[in-house]
Short mmCIF file of C-alpha atoms and ligand atoms in Angstrom, two decimals:
data_model
loop_
_atom_site.label_atom_id
_atom_site.label_comp_id
_atom_site.label_asym_id
_atom_site.label_seq_id
_atom_site.Cartn_x
_atom_site.Cartn_y
_atom_site.Cartn_z
CA UNK A 17 -13.53 -58.45 16.28
CA UNK A 18 -11.38 -56.12 18.31
CA UNK A 19 -9.02 -53.69 16.66
CA UNK A 20 -5.81 -55.44 17.68
CA UNK A 21 -6.76 -58.76 16.13
CA UNK A 22 -7.21 -57.14 12.74
CA UNK A 23 -4.55 -57.33 10.07
CA UNK A 24 -2.89 -54.23 8.62
CA UNK A 25 -5.03 -54.62 5.54
CA UNK A 26 -8.19 -54.64 7.65
CA UNK A 27 -7.01 -51.71 9.77
CA UNK A 28 -6.20 -49.77 6.63
CA UNK A 29 -9.74 -50.35 5.35
CA UNK A 30 -11.20 -49.29 8.72
CA UNK A 31 -9.21 -46.05 8.56
CA UNK A 32 -10.13 -45.26 4.95
CA UNK A 33 -13.81 -45.96 5.69
CA UNK A 34 -13.50 -43.69 8.75
CA UNK A 35 -14.79 -46.39 11.12
CA UNK A 36 -11.87 -45.52 13.37
CA UNK A 37 -9.38 -42.66 13.45
CA UNK A 38 -5.62 -43.08 13.54
CA UNK A 39 -5.56 -41.33 16.91
CA UNK A 40 -8.02 -43.90 18.34
CA UNK A 41 -6.10 -46.76 16.80
CA UNK A 42 -2.78 -45.45 18.09
CA UNK A 43 -4.23 -44.94 21.57
CA UNK A 44 -5.58 -48.50 21.54
CA UNK A 45 -2.13 -49.93 20.85
CA UNK A 46 -0.41 -47.57 23.31
CA UNK A 47 -2.80 -48.81 26.00
CA UNK A 48 -2.03 -52.42 25.12
CA UNK A 49 1.72 -51.71 25.32
CA UNK A 50 1.15 -50.14 28.74
CA UNK A 51 -0.86 -53.15 29.88
CA UNK A 52 1.25 -56.01 28.54
CA UNK A 53 4.78 -54.88 27.91
CA UNK A 54 6.00 -54.85 31.49
CA UNK A 55 5.98 -58.64 31.22
CA UNK A 56 7.03 -59.00 27.58
CA UNK A 57 9.76 -56.32 27.58
CA UNK A 58 9.47 -55.97 23.82
CA UNK A 59 9.89 -52.18 23.72
CA UNK A 60 13.05 -50.25 24.63
CA UNK A 61 11.35 -46.90 23.99
CA UNK A 62 7.68 -46.02 23.53
CA UNK A 63 7.29 -42.78 21.56
CA UNK A 64 3.82 -41.88 22.78
CA UNK A 65 3.75 -38.13 22.07
CA UNK A 66 5.29 -38.43 18.65
CA UNK A 67 2.94 -41.30 17.78
CA UNK A 68 -0.13 -39.29 18.72
CA UNK A 69 1.00 -36.26 16.75
CA UNK A 70 1.79 -38.43 13.70
CA UNK A 71 -1.66 -40.01 14.09
CA UNK A 72 -3.28 -36.59 14.12
CA UNK A 73 -1.50 -35.64 10.92
CA UNK A 74 -2.53 -38.95 9.37
CA UNK A 75 -6.17 -38.29 10.24
CA UNK A 76 -5.93 -34.95 8.45
CA UNK A 77 -4.56 -36.65 5.34
CA UNK A 78 -7.30 -39.27 5.45
CA UNK A 79 -9.95 -36.55 5.85
CA UNK A 80 -8.57 -34.82 2.74
CA UNK A 81 -8.64 -38.10 0.80
CA UNK A 82 -4.86 -38.10 0.47
CA UNK A 83 -4.12 -41.37 2.20
CA UNK A 84 -1.93 -44.26 1.10
CA UNK A 85 -2.50 -47.81 2.46
CA UNK A 86 -0.18 -47.23 5.44
CA UNK A 87 -1.43 -43.77 6.38
CA UNK A 88 -2.37 -43.77 10.04
CA UNK A 89 -1.22 -47.36 10.64
CA UNK A 90 0.82 -47.79 13.84
CA UNK A 91 3.99 -49.83 13.48
CA UNK A 92 7.08 -50.29 15.64
CA UNK A 93 10.73 -50.24 14.59
CA UNK A 94 13.51 -52.54 15.69
CA UNK A 95 15.91 -50.40 17.72
CA UNK A 96 18.60 -50.91 15.09
CA UNK A 97 17.10 -48.24 12.80
CA UNK A 98 18.28 -44.70 13.43
CA UNK A 99 15.41 -42.42 14.41
CA UNK A 100 16.05 -38.70 14.50
CA UNK A 101 15.79 -37.19 17.97
CA UNK A 102 14.97 -40.56 19.51
CA UNK A 103 17.24 -42.98 21.34
CA UNK A 104 18.63 -45.66 19.02
CA UNK A 105 20.27 -48.22 21.30
CA UNK A 106 20.81 -51.31 19.13
CA UNK A 107 20.19 -53.23 22.37
CA UNK A 108 23.56 -52.11 23.75
CA UNK A 109 24.87 -50.16 26.71
CA UNK A 110 27.28 -48.71 24.14
CA UNK A 111 24.42 -46.75 22.54
CA UNK A 112 22.17 -46.34 25.57
CA UNK A 113 22.83 -42.57 25.45
CA UNK A 114 22.74 -42.25 21.65
CA UNK A 115 20.12 -39.94 20.18
CA UNK A 116 20.32 -40.30 16.42
CA UNK A 117 20.74 -37.05 14.46
CA UNK A 118 19.08 -38.54 11.36
CA UNK A 119 16.55 -41.13 10.19
CA UNK A 120 17.33 -44.44 8.52
CA UNK A 121 15.95 -44.65 5.00
CA UNK A 122 13.44 -47.28 6.14
CA UNK A 123 12.16 -44.87 8.81
CA UNK A 124 11.96 -42.03 6.26
CA UNK A 125 9.99 -44.26 3.92
CA UNK A 126 7.47 -45.15 6.61
CA UNK A 127 7.16 -41.48 7.53
CA UNK A 128 6.60 -40.68 3.86
CA UNK A 129 3.87 -43.32 3.70
CA UNK A 130 2.11 -41.69 6.68
CA UNK A 131 2.68 -44.56 9.13
CA UNK A 132 2.72 -43.89 12.87
CA UNK A 133 5.71 -45.08 14.92
CA UNK A 134 4.75 -46.55 18.31
CA UNK A 135 8.34 -46.91 19.46
CA UNK A 136 11.61 -48.83 19.29
CA UNK A 137 11.81 -52.56 19.85
CA UNK A 138 14.12 -54.63 22.00
CA UNK A 139 16.70 -56.81 20.27
CA UNK A 140 19.85 -58.80 20.86
CA UNK A 141 22.85 -56.52 21.34
CA UNK A 142 23.95 -55.32 17.89
CA UNK A 143 21.66 -58.04 16.47
CA UNK A 144 23.94 -60.82 17.69
CA UNK A 145 21.87 -63.65 19.07
CA UNK A 146 19.01 -66.06 18.51
CA UNK A 147 17.11 -65.62 21.76
CA UNK A 148 16.99 -61.90 22.56
CA UNK A 149 18.90 -62.61 25.76
CA UNK A 150 22.02 -60.59 24.87
CA UNK A 151 20.13 -57.26 25.05
CA UNK A 152 21.36 -54.64 27.55
CA UNK A 153 17.66 -54.09 28.31
CA UNK A 154 17.04 -57.66 29.42
CA UNK A 155 15.40 -60.61 27.71
CA UNK A 156 12.10 -60.46 25.83
CA UNK A 157 9.42 -63.05 26.67
CA UNK A 158 7.67 -65.22 24.15
CA UNK A 159 3.94 -64.38 24.30
CA UNK A 160 3.05 -68.08 23.86
CA UNK A 161 4.95 -69.00 27.01
CA UNK A 162 6.71 -66.29 28.93
CA UNK A 163 9.34 -68.72 30.25
CA UNK A 164 10.49 -69.19 26.67
CA UNK A 165 12.60 -66.97 24.43
CA UNK A 166 10.94 -65.24 21.45
CA UNK A 167 13.95 -65.99 19.22
CA UNK A 168 16.37 -63.33 18.07
CA UNK A 169 17.76 -61.02 17.24
CA UNK A 170 14.44 -59.32 16.31
CA UNK A 171 12.81 -60.73 19.47
CA UNK A 172 10.96 -57.54 20.42
CA UNK A 173 9.69 -57.17 16.86
CA UNK A 174 8.28 -60.70 16.86
CA UNK A 175 6.88 -60.70 20.41
CA UNK A 176 5.09 -57.36 19.98
CA UNK A 177 3.28 -58.56 16.85
CA UNK A 178 2.51 -62.00 18.33
CA UNK A 179 0.91 -60.34 21.38
CA UNK A 180 -0.86 -57.85 19.09
CA UNK A 181 0.54 -54.87 20.97
CA UNK A 182 1.82 -53.65 17.60
CA UNK A 183 0.00 -54.40 14.34
CA UNK A 184 3.32 -54.89 12.51
CA UNK A 185 7.00 -54.22 12.96
CA UNK A 186 10.33 -54.13 11.21
CA UNK A 187 13.22 -56.51 11.74
CA UNK A 188 16.64 -57.20 10.32
CA UNK A 189 18.05 -60.54 9.27
CA UNK A 190 21.79 -61.21 9.06
CA UNK A 191 21.60 -64.95 9.62
CA UNK A 192 17.94 -65.54 10.39
CA UNK A 193 16.86 -62.77 12.75
CA UNK A 194 13.56 -62.04 11.02
CA UNK A 195 12.58 -65.62 10.14
CA UNK A 196 13.65 -67.43 13.32
CA UNK A 197 11.81 -65.16 15.81
CA UNK A 198 8.78 -65.07 13.45
CA UNK A 199 8.81 -68.86 13.56
CA UNK A 200 9.16 -69.06 17.36
CA UNK A 201 6.38 -66.49 17.89
CA UNK A 202 3.90 -67.81 15.31
CA UNK A 203 3.86 -64.86 12.93
CA UNK A 204 4.98 -64.02 9.39
CA UNK A 205 8.45 -62.63 8.61
CA UNK A 206 10.17 -61.80 5.33
CA UNK A 207 13.85 -61.28 4.66
CA UNK A 208 14.10 -59.68 1.21
CA UNK A 209 16.85 -60.21 -1.37
CA UNK A 210 20.12 -58.54 -0.33
CA UNK A 211 20.03 -55.02 -1.78
CA UNK A 212 16.24 -54.75 -2.00
CA UNK A 213 15.84 -52.60 1.13
CA UNK A 214 18.25 -49.79 1.97
CA UNK A 215 20.68 -50.36 4.83
CA UNK A 216 21.29 -46.63 5.26
CA UNK A 217 20.85 -45.74 8.92
CA UNK A 218 20.47 -49.36 9.94
CA UNK A 219 23.28 -49.96 12.41
CA UNK A 220 25.64 -52.36 10.69
CA UNK A 221 26.42 -55.83 12.04
CA UNK A 222 27.73 -57.77 9.01
CA UNK A 223 27.29 -55.51 6.00
CA UNK A 224 27.36 -58.20 3.30
CA UNK A 225 24.57 -60.13 5.04
CA UNK A 226 22.31 -57.57 6.79
CA UNK A 227 18.89 -56.99 5.29
CA UNK A 228 15.73 -55.38 6.71
CA UNK A 229 12.22 -56.69 6.29
CA UNK A 230 8.67 -56.77 7.64
CA UNK A 231 7.28 -58.80 10.56
CA UNK A 232 3.49 -59.12 10.36
CA UNK A 233 0.50 -61.35 10.97
CA UNK A 234 0.02 -62.22 7.31
CA UNK A 235 1.80 -62.38 3.97
CA UNK A 236 -0.59 -59.76 2.62
CA UNK A 237 0.51 -57.37 5.38
CA UNK A 238 4.16 -58.17 4.64
CA UNK A 239 3.50 -57.18 1.01
CA UNK A 240 2.02 -53.86 2.15
CA UNK A 241 5.04 -53.11 4.33
CA UNK A 242 7.54 -54.20 1.70
CA UNK A 243 5.87 -51.86 -0.80
CA UNK A 244 6.87 -49.02 1.50
CA UNK A 245 10.31 -50.31 2.52
CA UNK A 246 11.84 -51.52 -0.75
CA UNK A 247 13.65 -49.50 -3.37
CA UNK A 248 16.92 -48.09 -4.59
CA UNK A 249 18.70 -45.69 -2.27
CA UNK A 250 21.71 -43.70 -3.49
CA UNK A 251 22.85 -43.52 0.15
CA UNK A 252 23.46 -47.30 0.25
CA UNK A 253 26.05 -48.47 -2.27
CA UNK A 254 24.76 -52.05 -2.11
CA UNK A 255 21.16 -51.10 -2.72
CA UNK A 256 20.01 -52.43 -6.10
CA UNK A 257 18.69 -50.12 -8.79
CA UNK A 258 15.64 -52.10 -9.73
CA UNK A 259 11.99 -51.06 -9.90
CA UNK A 260 9.77 -51.99 -6.99
CA UNK A 261 6.72 -53.94 -8.14
CA UNK A 262 3.43 -53.70 -6.26
CA UNK A 263 3.94 -56.70 -3.99
CA UNK A 264 0.20 -57.08 -3.47
CA UNK A 265 -0.45 -57.40 -7.23
CA UNK A 266 0.43 -61.11 -7.49
CA UNK A 267 -1.38 -62.24 -4.38
CA UNK A 268 -4.27 -63.74 -6.32
CA UNK A 269 -2.36 -66.23 -8.50
CA UNK A 270 -3.09 -69.92 -7.98
CA UNK A 271 -0.31 -72.40 -7.29
CA UNK A 272 -1.05 -74.96 -9.99
CA UNK A 273 2.19 -76.39 -11.28
CA UNK A 274 4.34 -74.55 -8.71
CA UNK A 275 7.50 -76.56 -8.21
CA UNK A 276 8.52 -76.81 -4.57
CA UNK A 277 12.00 -78.12 -3.81
CA UNK A 278 12.52 -80.00 -0.54
CA UNK A 279 16.23 -80.11 0.32
CA UNK A 280 17.07 -83.38 2.01
CA UNK A 281 19.63 -81.59 4.17
CA UNK A 282 16.80 -79.63 5.88
CA UNK A 283 15.00 -82.74 7.07
CA UNK A 284 17.86 -84.73 8.58
CA UNK A 285 19.50 -85.14 11.94
CA UNK A 286 18.93 -82.29 14.40
CA UNK A 287 15.36 -81.57 13.28
CA UNK A 288 12.83 -82.06 16.07
CA UNK A 289 10.47 -84.81 14.86
CA UNK A 290 7.29 -82.94 15.83
CA UNK A 291 8.51 -79.86 13.97
CA UNK A 292 9.23 -82.14 11.01
CA UNK A 293 5.65 -83.48 11.14
CA UNK A 294 4.22 -79.95 11.01
CA UNK A 295 6.39 -79.10 7.99
CA UNK A 296 5.40 -82.30 6.20
CA UNK A 297 1.73 -81.50 6.79
CA UNK A 298 2.26 -78.02 5.33
CA UNK A 299 3.88 -79.54 2.25
CA UNK A 300 0.86 -81.88 1.88
CA UNK A 301 -1.39 -78.81 2.01
CA UNK A 302 0.61 -77.27 -0.84
CA UNK A 303 0.06 -80.43 -2.89
CA UNK A 304 -3.70 -80.00 -2.51
CA UNK A 305 -3.24 -76.45 -3.82
CA UNK A 306 -1.73 -77.85 -7.01
CA UNK A 307 1.99 -77.69 -6.23
CA UNK A 308 4.46 -80.34 -7.35
CA UNK A 309 7.12 -81.58 -4.95
CA UNK A 310 10.68 -82.08 -6.14
CA UNK A 311 13.40 -83.62 -3.97
CA UNK A 312 16.54 -81.53 -4.19
CA UNK A 313 19.98 -81.36 -2.63
CA UNK A 314 21.89 -78.43 -1.23
CA UNK A 315 25.10 -80.38 -0.63
CA UNK A 316 27.08 -77.55 0.96
CA UNK A 317 24.40 -76.70 3.56
CA UNK A 318 26.50 -78.15 6.34
CA UNK A 319 29.12 -75.48 5.71
CA UNK A 320 26.80 -72.53 6.15
CA UNK A 321 27.03 -72.15 9.94
CA UNK A 322 30.86 -72.39 10.01
CA UNK A 323 31.22 -70.02 7.03
CA UNK A 324 28.79 -67.55 8.62
CA UNK A 325 30.68 -67.58 11.93
CA UNK A 326 33.79 -66.41 10.11
CA UNK A 327 32.18 -63.84 7.77
CA UNK A 328 29.78 -62.29 10.31
CA UNK A 329 32.31 -61.81 13.13
CA UNK A 330 34.95 -60.54 10.67
CA UNK A 331 32.60 -57.88 9.32
CA UNK A 332 31.30 -57.02 12.80
CA UNK A 333 34.81 -56.53 14.17
CA UNK A 334 35.37 -53.95 11.45
CA UNK A 335 31.93 -52.28 11.73
CA UNK A 336 32.04 -52.05 15.52
CA UNK A 337 35.48 -50.45 15.57
CA UNK A 338 33.69 -47.09 15.24
CA UNK A 339 32.44 -47.41 18.82
CA UNK A 340 35.58 -46.13 20.48
CA UNK A 341 34.29 -43.86 23.22
CA UNK A 342 35.36 -40.78 21.27
CA UNK A 343 32.72 -39.93 18.71
CA UNK A 344 29.46 -41.22 20.11
CA UNK A 345 28.03 -43.69 22.54
CA UNK A 346 29.35 -44.83 25.89
CA UNK A 347 32.52 -43.29 27.32
CA UNK A 348 34.21 -44.60 30.45
CA UNK A 349 34.73 -42.31 33.46
CA UNK A 350 38.07 -40.52 33.97
CA UNK A 351 40.28 -42.15 31.33
CA UNK A 352 43.96 -41.70 32.13
CA UNK A 353 45.05 -41.67 28.48
CA UNK A 354 43.76 -42.47 25.00
CA UNK A 355 44.45 -46.18 25.22
CA UNK A 356 42.67 -46.40 28.54
CA UNK A 357 39.72 -44.52 26.99
CA UNK A 358 39.43 -47.01 24.11
CA UNK A 359 39.92 -50.07 26.25
CA UNK A 360 37.58 -49.22 29.07
CA UNK A 361 34.88 -47.62 26.91
CA UNK A 362 34.70 -50.75 24.74
CA UNK A 363 35.28 -53.09 27.66
CA UNK A 364 32.45 -51.57 29.68
CA UNK A 365 30.12 -50.69 26.78
CA UNK A 366 29.91 -54.05 24.99
CA UNK A 367 28.38 -57.24 26.37
CA UNK A 368 30.03 -60.69 26.30
CA UNK A 369 28.54 -62.00 23.02
CA UNK A 370 29.58 -58.86 21.13
CA UNK A 371 33.09 -59.12 22.57
CA UNK A 372 33.29 -62.79 21.58
CA UNK A 373 32.38 -61.90 17.98
CA UNK A 374 34.80 -58.97 17.81
CA UNK A 375 37.64 -61.15 19.03
CA UNK A 376 36.86 -63.99 16.61
CA UNK A 377 36.58 -61.48 13.77
CA UNK A 378 39.77 -59.60 14.59
CA UNK A 379 41.60 -62.93 14.74
CA UNK A 380 40.14 -64.17 11.43
CA UNK A 381 41.13 -60.93 9.68
CA UNK A 382 44.62 -60.64 11.12
CA UNK A 383 47.68 -60.88 8.86
CA UNK A 384 48.49 -64.50 8.15
CA UNK A 385 44.99 -65.76 8.95
CA UNK A 386 42.97 -63.75 6.42
CA UNK A 387 43.46 -66.31 3.61
CA UNK A 388 42.88 -69.27 5.88
CA UNK A 389 39.62 -67.95 7.33
CA UNK A 390 37.91 -64.98 5.69
CA UNK A 391 38.95 -65.80 2.12
CA UNK A 392 38.14 -69.47 2.60
CA UNK A 393 34.73 -68.62 4.06
CA UNK A 394 34.00 -66.37 1.06
CA UNK A 395 34.81 -69.29 -1.25
CA UNK A 396 32.49 -71.56 0.71
CA UNK A 397 29.86 -68.86 0.34
CA UNK A 398 30.16 -69.21 -3.44
CA UNK A 399 29.63 -72.95 -3.21
CA UNK A 400 26.50 -72.37 -1.14
CA UNK A 401 25.16 -69.82 -3.68
CA UNK A 402 25.90 -72.24 -6.52
CA UNK A 403 23.87 -74.97 -4.78
CA UNK A 404 20.88 -72.62 -4.77
CA UNK A 405 21.47 -71.58 -8.40
CA UNK A 406 21.32 -75.20 -9.47
CA UNK A 407 18.26 -75.87 -7.33
CA UNK A 408 16.41 -72.90 -8.83
CA UNK A 409 16.92 -74.33 -12.30
CA UNK A 410 14.57 -77.13 -11.24
CA UNK A 411 12.19 -75.50 -8.75
CA UNK A 412 10.34 -72.23 -8.12
CA UNK A 413 10.68 -72.11 -4.34
CA UNK A 414 12.42 -74.15 -1.65
CA UNK A 415 10.66 -75.20 1.54
CA UNK A 416 11.68 -76.58 4.88
CA UNK A 417 11.57 -75.75 8.57
CA UNK A 418 12.65 -72.26 9.66
CA UNK A 419 14.13 -73.53 12.89
CA UNK A 420 15.05 -77.06 14.02
CA UNK A 421 12.91 -76.69 17.14
CA UNK A 422 10.24 -74.59 18.81
CA UNK A 423 10.97 -71.81 21.32
CA UNK A 424 13.35 -72.95 24.06
CA UNK A 425 13.49 -71.89 27.70
CA UNK A 426 15.24 -68.71 28.72
CA UNK A 427 18.73 -69.46 29.95
CA UNK A 428 18.82 -72.88 28.28
CA UNK A 429 21.48 -72.13 25.67
CA UNK A 430 23.35 -69.30 27.37
CA UNK A 431 26.38 -71.35 28.34
CA UNK A 432 26.61 -73.07 25.00
CA UNK A 433 27.22 -70.64 22.12
CA UNK A 434 27.41 -73.46 19.58
CA UNK A 435 23.93 -74.74 20.53
CA UNK A 436 22.69 -71.15 20.20
CA UNK A 437 24.39 -70.73 16.81
CA UNK A 438 22.70 -73.90 15.53
CA UNK A 439 19.28 -72.21 15.98
CA UNK A 440 19.93 -70.64 12.57
CA UNK A 441 21.09 -73.76 10.77
CA UNK A 442 18.30 -73.52 8.16
CA UNK A 443 18.21 -69.75 7.77
CA UNK A 444 21.85 -68.71 7.41
CA UNK A 445 22.38 -70.08 3.89
CA UNK A 446 19.86 -67.63 2.40
CA UNK A 447 21.88 -64.73 3.86
CA UNK A 448 25.17 -66.10 2.57
CA UNK A 449 23.60 -66.40 -0.89
CA UNK A 450 21.64 -63.10 -0.63
CA UNK A 451 18.31 -64.83 -1.35
CA UNK A 452 14.87 -63.83 -0.03
CA UNK A 453 13.23 -66.06 2.57
CA UNK A 454 10.05 -66.11 4.63
CA UNK A 455 8.73 -67.82 7.70
CA UNK A 456 5.01 -68.56 7.85
CA UNK A 457 3.08 -70.05 10.81
CA UNK A 458 2.32 -73.69 9.98
CA UNK A 459 1.16 -75.32 13.20
CA UNK A 460 2.24 -76.19 16.72
CA UNK A 461 4.54 -78.64 18.43
CA UNK A 462 4.46 -78.94 22.19
CA UNK A 463 1.92 -76.07 22.24
CA UNK A 464 4.43 -73.70 20.67
CA UNK A 465 4.36 -72.29 17.13
CA UNK A 466 6.26 -73.81 14.21
CA UNK A 467 7.29 -71.81 11.15
CA UNK A 468 7.52 -73.05 7.58
CA UNK A 469 10.43 -71.51 5.72
CA UNK A 470 10.03 -70.61 2.05
CA UNK A 471 13.13 -69.50 0.14
CA UNK A 472 12.77 -67.79 -3.24
CA UNK A 473 15.03 -66.87 -6.12
CA UNK A 474 16.70 -63.44 -6.32
CA UNK A 475 14.10 -60.64 -6.32
CA UNK A 476 11.37 -63.27 -6.19
CA UNK A 477 9.57 -61.57 -3.29
CA UNK A 478 6.28 -61.29 -5.21
CA UNK A 479 6.13 -65.02 -5.82
CA UNK A 480 7.26 -65.79 -2.28
CA UNK A 481 4.53 -63.59 -0.84
CA UNK A 482 1.89 -65.19 -3.03
CA UNK A 483 3.04 -68.70 -2.14
CA UNK A 484 2.66 -67.76 1.54
CA UNK A 485 -0.62 -65.92 0.94
CA UNK A 486 -2.27 -68.87 -0.83
CA UNK A 487 -1.37 -71.09 2.13
CA UNK A 488 -2.84 -68.52 4.54
CA UNK A 489 -6.04 -68.34 2.47
CA UNK A 490 -6.43 -72.07 3.08
CA UNK A 491 -5.25 -72.44 6.68
CA UNK A 492 -5.73 -70.47 9.86
CA UNK A 493 -2.41 -70.91 11.66
CA UNK A 494 -1.57 -67.24 11.09
CA UNK A 495 -4.74 -66.16 12.92
CA UNK A 496 -3.87 -68.05 16.11
CA UNK A 497 -2.80 -65.94 19.04
CA UNK A 498 -2.09 -66.58 22.71
CA UNK A 499 -5.29 -66.53 24.80
CA UNK A 500 -4.12 -63.85 27.30
CA UNK A 501 -3.68 -61.21 24.61
CA UNK A 502 -7.03 -61.70 22.86
N1 LIG B 6 21.60 -65.61 15.29
C1 LIG B 6 22.53 -65.14 14.31
C2 LIG B 6 23.66 -64.43 14.99
O1 LIG B 6 23.68 -64.42 16.16
C3 LIG B 6 21.83 -64.25 13.32
C4 LIG B 6 21.56 -62.90 13.86
C5 LIG B 6 20.90 -62.00 12.87
O2 LIG B 6 20.34 -62.44 11.87
N2 LIG B 6 20.99 -60.72 13.14
O3 LIG B 6 24.53 -63.90 14.38
#
């Protein structure tokens, strides 16, 4: 078994047993990036020198017996996390020249755990997109079929893990951007409960929805990463002051009597029938593991995409007002006055999707429209949360497809924003409600991976991870990888 096909857990054991050093492991992945990433385009920046020096330090810790499970493990960060002294672009021309003066809390936590950072991953511009085609650095290819998109916005995060050029990565999920690309690339992704992982230093898109999480081969690996990422942070006022359990502790529990809710709204019109078949087969598998299936309803599901496309643009128009050409980021050449500076810096620095969102958001928040749009959308959000509250009185987890279809061709949805927005029809509700959700590889349709979505109750990450882990102990979809990268 070659190094890159091993899980984080296995790599961690190899390091502790001194079968391989962190420097060797890091070099192995740097070589794979060099070999494969010209085609995939999953990295914006490869931090080779820093990675090798972190690996050296990790080897010293391991030699002294001072290692934690992530010491010496190479990972890659979505380019939305601020990294001190390293370009943090957020996939935008606006921040192409931005060297962050500080680290995001997530980055600090990985540093503290002794992990090695391979580099910064490509993403949709300011995390707006479902195909990784809005990036200033060009589209990312899906390792299963390079004509297809990897999903977005964490497309680089998903593609790099699927091609095993990074053992694991981080992503962020505002409306589905961890789960949807994980689904399209055949890997495991977890969006934690809102407030579980600090947003400090994570460039804001829609602050009431954004949440960071791990993208990995397995649920066990996701638990290892979440152990490092989660926790209260006084620097993030929405971070929740709640102890972090050991997310690997519950991974052994059996699923007898687990109540799985299947929302009828997630299996209706719009769902590709082959994707539906894969999800039904996964549910059958859960029955053999002792789970009970309960039919449920989430009656306001149909309102989640429209509510999201008011809330997210409104919050983004406010968050992105800081990019004004004055303080940091792109500045236009030879402005004639202040207004010209603002207009041209923003006009030239942002791409079309970001501009579309800013304009929708500014409109929705303007005097006279605030009540009709933003306030109304917030009320709808309550209805959606209440649907889940009622469902979780009857069931332990909710299952359905992550995405209505498999990876689509590059370019296919570029002229149709609504078709693109519908990619997240099953993922957005969890963000609006603040609930944790996962995507787990569950099979193939049309030779492309299909993800099973599992949504849990607030702070139910341990259960969610175990529910995914038990499935992975009994299936091998998560071990499948594209032939060329073996
Ligand atoms: N695709 C959704 C959007 O474009 C979600 C993005 C995300 O989760 N960051 O807004």
